[in-house]
Coordinates of C-alpha atoms and ligand atoms in Angstrom, one line a residue:
M1 CA 0.0 0.0 0.0
S2 CA 1.0 3.6 -0.6
P3 CA 0.8 6.0 2.3
S4 CA -2.0 8.5 2.8
V5 CA -0.6 12.0 2.0
F6 CA -2.1 14.7 4.1
P7 CA -1.1 18.2 2.7
V8 CA -1.1 20.6 5.8
D9 CA -0.4 24.3 6.1
P10 CA 2.8 24.7 7.9
Q11 CA 1.6 27.8 9.7
A12 CA -2.0 26.4 10.6
P13 CA -2.1 22.6 10.1
D14 CA -5.7 21.3 10.1
P15 CA -6.5 19.8 13.5
A16 CA -8.8 17.1 11.9
L17 CA -5.7 15.8 9.8
L18 CA -3.4 16.0 12.9
E19 CA -5.9 14.0 14.9
A20 CA -6.2 11.3 12.1
A21 CA -2.4 11.1 12.0
G22 CA -2.2 10.9 15.8
A23 CA -4.7 8.1 15.9
Q24 CA -2.3 6.2 13.5
V25 CA 0.5 6.8 15.9
R26 CA -1.6 5.4 18.8
A27 CA -2.5 2.4 16.8
G28 CA 1.2 1.6 16.4
N29 CA 1.7 2.7 12.8
L30 CA 4.2 5.0 11.1
V31 CA 3.6 8.6 10.5
A32 CA 6.2 10.7 8.6
F33 CA 6.2 14.4 9.4
A34 CA 8.3 17.6 9.0
T35 CA 10.4 19.0 11.8
E36 CA 12.3 22.2 11.2
T37 CA 15.5 20.0 10.4
V38 CA 14.3 17.1 8.2
Y39 CA 11.3 14.9 7.9
G40 CA 11.0 12.2 10.6
L41 CA 9.6 8.7 10.5
G42 CA 7.6 8.7 13.6
A43 CA 6.1 6.0 16.0
D44 CA 4.8 5.7 19.5
A45 CA 8.1 5.7 21.6
T46 CA 6.3 3.8 24.4
N47 CA 5.3 1.0 22.2
P48 CA 8.0 -1.7 21.4
D49 CA 6.2 -3.1 18.3
A50 CA 5.7 0.4 16.7
V51 CA 9.5 1.1 17.4
A52 CA 10.3 -2.1 15.8
R53 CA 8.5 -1.0 12.7
I54 CA 10.8 2.1 12.3
F55 CA 13.9 -0.2 12.4
E56 CA 12.4 -2.6 9.9
A57 CA 11.3 0.1 7.5
K58 CA 14.6 1.9 7.3
G59 CA 16.8 -1.2 7.5
R60 CA 18.4 0.6 10.5
P61 CA 20.9 -1.4 12.6
P62 CA 19.4 -2.1 16.1
T63 CA 22.5 -0.6 17.7
N64 CA 21.6 2.9 16.4
P65 CA 19.3 4.6 18.8
L66 CA 16.3 6.9 18.0
I67 CA 15.5 10.5 19.1
V68 CA 12.3 10.9 21.0
H69 CA 10.2 14.0 20.0
V70 CA 8.0 15.7 22.6
A71 CA 5.9 18.8 22.7
D72 CA 7.4 20.6 25.7
V73 CA 9.8 20.5 28.7
E74 CA 7.3 18.7 30.7
G75 CA 7.0 16.1 28.1
A76 CA 10.8 15.7 28.1
R77 CA 10.9 15.2 31.7
A78 CA 8.4 12.4 31.6
C79 CA 10.8 10.4 29.2
V80 CA 14.0 10.7 31.4
A81 CA 15.1 9.2 34.7
Q82 CA 16.9 12.5 35.6
W83 CA 16.7 16.0 34.7
P84 CA 20.0 17.6 35.6
E85 CA 20.4 21.6 35.9
P86 CA 22.2 21.9 32.6
A87 CA 19.1 20.5 30.9
D88 CA 17.1 23.4 32.3
R89 CA 19.6 25.9 30.8
L90 CA 19.7 24.2 27.5
S91 CA 15.9 23.7 27.1
R92 CA 15.6 27.4 26.3
F93 CA 16.7 26.3 22.8
W94 CA 13.4 24.3 22.5
P95 CA 11.4 24.2 20.3
G96 CA 14.7 23.9 18.2
P97 CA 17.3 21.8 16.5
L98 CA 19.0 20.5 19.7
T99 CA 18.8 16.9 21.1
L100 CA 19.8 16.3 24.6
V101 CA 21.0 12.8 25.6
L102 CA 19.8 12.0 29.2
P103 CA 19.2 8.9 31.3
R104 CA 16.3 7.1 30.0
S105 CA 13.0 6.5 31.9
P106 CA 11.6 2.9 31.7
R107 CA 8.4 4.5 30.1
I108 CA 10.3 4.7 26.8
A109 CA 10.6 1.5 24.9
E110 CA 14.2 -0.1 25.2
A111 CA 14.6 -0.4 21.6
V112 CA 14.4 3.3 21.2
S113 CA 17.8 3.6 23.1
A114 CA 19.3 0.5 21.2
G115 CA 20.6 -1.0 24.4
L116 CA 22.0 2.2 25.9
E117 CA 20.7 3.6 29.4
T118 CA 20.2 7.0 27.8
V119 CA 17.7 8.6 25.5
G120 CA 18.0 11.4 23.0
I121 CA 15.1 14.0 23.4
R122 CA 14.1 17.2 21.6
V123 CA 11.1 19.5 21.0
P124 CA 11.0 20.2 17.3
A125 CA 10.0 23.6 16.0
S126 CA 7.3 22.9 13.6
K127 CA 3.6 23.3 14.1
A128 CA 2.9 20.0 12.3
A129 CA 5.3 18.1 14.4
L130 CA 4.0 19.7 17.7
G131 CA 0.4 19.1 16.7
L132 CA 1.0 15.6 15.8
I133 CA 2.8 15.0 19.2
R134 CA -0.1 16.6 21.1
Q135 CA -2.9 14.8 19.1
A136 CA -1.1 11.4 19.5
G137 CA -0.8 12.0 23.2
R138 CA 2.6 10.0 23.2
P139 CA 6.2 10.9 22.8
I140 CA 7.2 10.1 19.2
A141 CA 10.4 8.3 18.3
A142 CA 11.5 9.5 15.0
P143 CA 14.8 9.1 12.9
S144 CA 15.0 10.8 9.7
A145 CA 12.5 9.4 7.2
N146 CA 14.9 7.8 4.8
R147 CA 16.5 4.3 4.3
S148 CA 19.4 3.8 6.6
N149 CA 22.6 5.6 5.4
R150 CA 20.8 7.5 2.6
T151 CA 20.2 11.2 2.1
S152 CA 17.8 12.7 4.7
P153 CA 14.5 14.1 3.3
T154 CA 13.7 17.9 3.6
R155 CA 10.6 17.6 1.4
A156 CA 7.7 14.9 1.4
E157 CA 8.5 14.1 -2.2
H158 CA 12.0 12.9 -1.1
I159 CA 10.2 10.2 1.0
L160 CA 7.5 9.3 -1.7
K161 CA 10.0 8.9 -4.5
D162 CA 11.1 5.7 -2.9
A163 CA 7.9 3.8 -3.3
E164 CA 9.2 0.6 -1.7
F165 CA 10.1 2.5 1.5
A166 CA 7.1 4.7 1.5
R167 CA 4.7 1.8 1.5
K168 CA 5.6 1.0 5.1
I169 CA 4.3 4.4 6.2
A170 CA 0.6 4.9 7.1
V171 CA 0.4 8.8 6.7
V172 CA 2.8 11.3 5.3
L173 CA 2.0 14.8 6.7
D174 CA 3.1 17.1 3.9
S175 CA 3.9 20.6 5.2
G176 CA 6.2 21.6 2.5
P177 CA 10.0 22.0 2.7
T178 CA 11.8 22.0 6.1
S179 CA 13.6 25.3 7.1
A180 CA 16.9 24.3 8.8
G181 CA 17.4 21.5 6.5
I182 CA 20.3 19.5 8.5
E183 CA 19.8 17.4 11.5
S184 CA 19.7 18.6 15.0
T185 CA 22.8 19.0 17.2
V186 CA 23.1 15.9 19.5
L187 CA 24.6 16.9 23.0
D188 CA 25.4 14.4 25.6
L189 CA 24.4 15.5 29.2
S190 CA 24.7 12.0 30.5
Q191 CA 28.4 12.3 31.0
G192 CA 30.6 15.2 31.8
P193 CA 31.2 18.1 32.4
P194 CA 32.5 18.9 29.9
Y195 CA 29.6 18.0 27.8
R196 CA 30.2 16.8 24.3
V197 CA 28.4 17.4 21.0
L198 CA 28.0 13.8 19.6
R199 CA 26.6 15.1 16.2
P200 CA 27.3 18.7 14.8
G201 CA 24.2 20.5 13.8
P202 CA 22.6 23.9 13.4
L203 CA 23.7 25.0 16.9
T204 CA 27.5 24.9 17.4
A205 CA 29.2 23.8 20.6
E206 CA 30.7 27.4 20.7
F207 CA 27.4 29.0 20.4
L208 CA 25.8 26.8 23.0
A209 CA 28.7 27.3 25.4
G210 CA 28.6 30.9 25.0
A211 CA 24.9 31.3 25.4
T212 CA 24.6 29.1 28.6
G213 CA 28.0 29.3 30.3
L214 CA 28.2 25.6 30.3
P215 CA 31.4 23.7 29.4
I216 CA 30.4 22.3 26.1
E217 CA 32.9 20.8 23.5
S218 CA 32.6 19.9 20.0
A219 CA 33.6 16.3 19.3
P220 CA 36.8 16.0 17.1
A221 CA 35.8 15.2 13.5
D222 CA 37.5 11.7 13.7
A223 CA 36.5 10.6 17.2
P224 CA 35.5 7.0 16.9
G225 CA 32.0 5.8 17.8
L226 CA 30.8 8.9 19.5
S227 CA 27.1 8.6 18.5
P228 CA 26.1 5.1 17.4
G229 CA 24.6 6.6 14.2
Q230 CA 27.9 8.5 13.2
L231 CA 28.8 5.7 10.7
S232 CA 31.4 6.5 8.3
I233 CA 29.1 6.3 5.3
H234 CA 25.9 8.0 5.8
Y235 CA 23.5 10.5 4.1
A236 CA 24.7 9.2 0.8
P237 CA 23.2 9.5 -2.6
T238 CA 22.9 6.4 -4.7
T239 CA 25.0 8.2 -7.4
P240 CA 28.8 7.9 -6.8
T241 CA 29.8 11.0 -4.7
A242 CA 33.3 12.1 -4.2
W243 CA 35.0 14.6 -2.1
V244 CA 37.2 16.9 -4.2
E245 CA 39.4 19.6 -2.6
R246 CA 39.7 23.0 -4.3
G247 CA 43.4 22.3 -5.2
E248 CA 42.3 19.0 -7.1
L249 CA 39.5 20.6 -9.2
A250 CA 41.7 21.6 -12.2
R251 CA 43.2 18.2 -12.7
F252 CA 40.3 15.9 -11.6
P253 CA 39.4 13.2 -14.2
W254 CA 35.8 14.2 -14.7
P255 CA 33.5 11.5 -16.0
A256 CA 31.1 12.5 -18.9
R257 CA 28.0 13.3 -16.7
S258 CA 29.5 14.9 -13.7
V259 CA 28.3 17.9 -11.5
L260 CA 30.1 19.9 -8.9
V261 CA 28.7 21.2 -5.7
L262 CA 31.0 23.9 -4.6
L263 CA 30.6 24.6 -0.8
G264 CA 32.2 27.9 0.8
P265 CA 33.8 30.8 -0.6
I266 CA 34.4 31.1 -4.4
E267 CA 38.0 32.3 -4.7
P268 CA 38.9 34.2 -7.9
G269 CA 40.0 31.6 -10.5
T270 CA 38.1 28.7 -9.1
L271 CA 35.5 28.6 -11.7
T272 CA 37.1 27.6 -15.1
P273 CA 35.4 26.4 -18.3
E274 CA 36.9 22.8 -17.6
L275 CA 34.6 22.3 -14.6
P276 CA 31.4 20.4 -15.0
P277 CA 28.0 22.2 -14.2
T278 CA 28.5 23.7 -10.8
H279 CA 26.1 24.4 -8.0
P280 CA 27.8 27.1 -5.6
L281 CA 26.5 27.2 -1.9
P282 CA 28.9 29.9 -0.5
D283 CA 26.8 30.7 2.6
P284 CA 26.9 28.2 5.5
N285 CA 23.3 28.8 6.7
H286 CA 21.8 28.6 3.2
A287 CA 24.0 25.6 2.6
E288 CA 22.6 23.7 5.6
S289 CA 19.0 24.3 4.4
A290 CA 19.6 23.6 0.7
L291 CA 22.2 20.7 0.7
F292 CA 20.0 17.7 1.1
D293 CA 17.3 18.9 -1.4
L294 CA 20.1 19.5 -3.9
L295 CA 21.6 16.1 -3.4
H296 CA 18.2 14.5 -3.8
R297 CA 17.7 16.4 -7.1
L298 CA 21.1 15.5 -8.4
D299 CA 20.6 11.9 -7.4
A300 CA 17.6 11.7 -9.6
A301 CA 19.4 13.2 -12.6
D302 CA 21.2 10.0 -13.9
L303 CA 24.7 11.3 -13.4
D304 CA 28.0 9.5 -13.3
L305 CA 29.4 11.5 -10.5
I306 CA 28.4 14.1 -7.8
A307 CA 31.5 15.9 -6.8
I308 CA 31.4 17.9 -3.7
S309 CA 34.3 20.5 -3.0
P310 CA 34.2 20.9 0.8
P311 CA 33.9 24.1 2.7
P312 CA 36.6 25.5 5.0
D313 CA 37.2 23.7 8.3
E314 CA 35.5 26.4 10.4
P315 CA 32.8 26.2 13.1
A316 CA 30.1 27.7 11.1
W317 CA 30.7 24.8 8.4
R318 CA 31.1 22.0 10.8
A319 CA 27.8 20.4 10.4
V320 CA 27.9 20.5 6.6
R321 CA 31.4 19.2 6.5
D322 CA 30.3 16.4 8.7
R323 CA 27.5 15.5 6.4
V324 CA 29.6 15.8 3.4
R325 CA 32.4 13.7 4.8
R326 CA 29.9 10.9 5.4
A327 CA 28.1 11.3 2.1
T328 CA 31.5 10.9 0.3
G329 CA 32.6 8.1 2.6
R330 CA 35.5 10.1 4.0
G331 CA 34.0 9.6 7.5
Ligands
TXA401 O1 17.0 16.7 13.3 C1 16.9 15.6 13.8 O2 17.6 15.2 14.8 C2 16.1 14.5 12.9 C3 14.5 14.9 13.2 C4 13.6 14.0 12.5 O3 14.3 15.2 14.5 N1 16.2 13.2 13.5 C5 17.4 12.5 13.2 O4 17.3 11.1 13.7 O5 18.4 13.0 12.6 P1 18.3 10.1 13.2 O6 17.9 8.9 13.7 O7 18.6 10.1 11.7 O8 19.7 10.4 14.0 C6 19.7 10.2 15.4 C7 21.2 10.6 15.9 C8 22.0 9.3 15.6 O9 23.4 9.8 15.3 C9 22.0 8.6 16.9 O10 23.1 7.7 17.1 C10 22.0 9.8 17.9 O11 21.2 10.7 17.3 N2 21.4 9.3 19.2 C11 20.1 9.1 19.5 N3 20.0 8.7 20.8 C12 21.2 8.7 21.2 C13 21.7 8.3 22.6 N4 20.8 7.8 23.5 N5 23.0 8.3 22.7 C14 23.8 8.9 21.8 N6 23.4 9.2 20.5 C15 22.2 9.1 20.3
MG402 MG1 19.3 9.9 9.9

């Protein structure tokens, strides 16, 4: 079966449609919905059978834990065994693209945490997501709504184009493109201080530390096994995708049907007639919101190669560099 697609207004989602989708969550079925980062594949986080359906649909290794989505701080406290003081200070970024890893409450199905004693929690900043959580009356476990290791969806079409995957989903709430476009920052509060960012995202360690006064460190790019989901190949298009440094562009052996995604500043002399069709993304915030949609479109264009020239190694580009390293297998 293919999913029911409910078009909803991102500013004022129809309560009747949210209620119908919420009923599917309560019944143990999968509902895809937009957060501000990427689309999530949601299920009742308190129902082990529903959670198992997420792993099955994605082909996700059972060792990779899921993020639980709640509507407010009260909902978050109901999912954890402890609520330390730093969580209070950091929860001011909710709703928003920040996941806090905290000790798990027994109320959350064990499979959500993939065997860990902790659970990742966040309050997403999208009316469709918040309305769905409230109507479901349950915390919603939701990874990105893509097959394991593939590019995350930032539009409902990205989910629906994979019919074999989409048929596992009961309802897709289509509220249009997401705004942030790259997955949340995952911050571990279950260990430390200092507290470590396990996955870089829209909110950098430097920003969070400055805003809260807490000792928060970004994980080194090559730290092994920080977050179970930080595998070396992830977010990957099905088209061959390569990391090409600026200095290699001139002598790169371009196959016939190549494209180049140029991230970061365009120095004079970078763009030469020898380069394949080029998609520049010079601004880090715009690159975060546009990268996955661009990769989905290029992946559908029957190309021999998607080359990505990486942005500078700077905090503002850390999340994009992380996703590009994994999409190109440099992880
Ligand atoms: O923006 C997002 O975070 C999106 C939207 C849907 O909310 N979700 C998302 O989920 O990106 P997913 O499953 O694709 O990535 C979850 C990441 C993985 O790297 C996972 O290992 C990590 O969060 N994670 C989840 N729970 C964890 C835990 N208890 N301890 C350590 N890492 C955890
Ligand atoms: Mg994912």
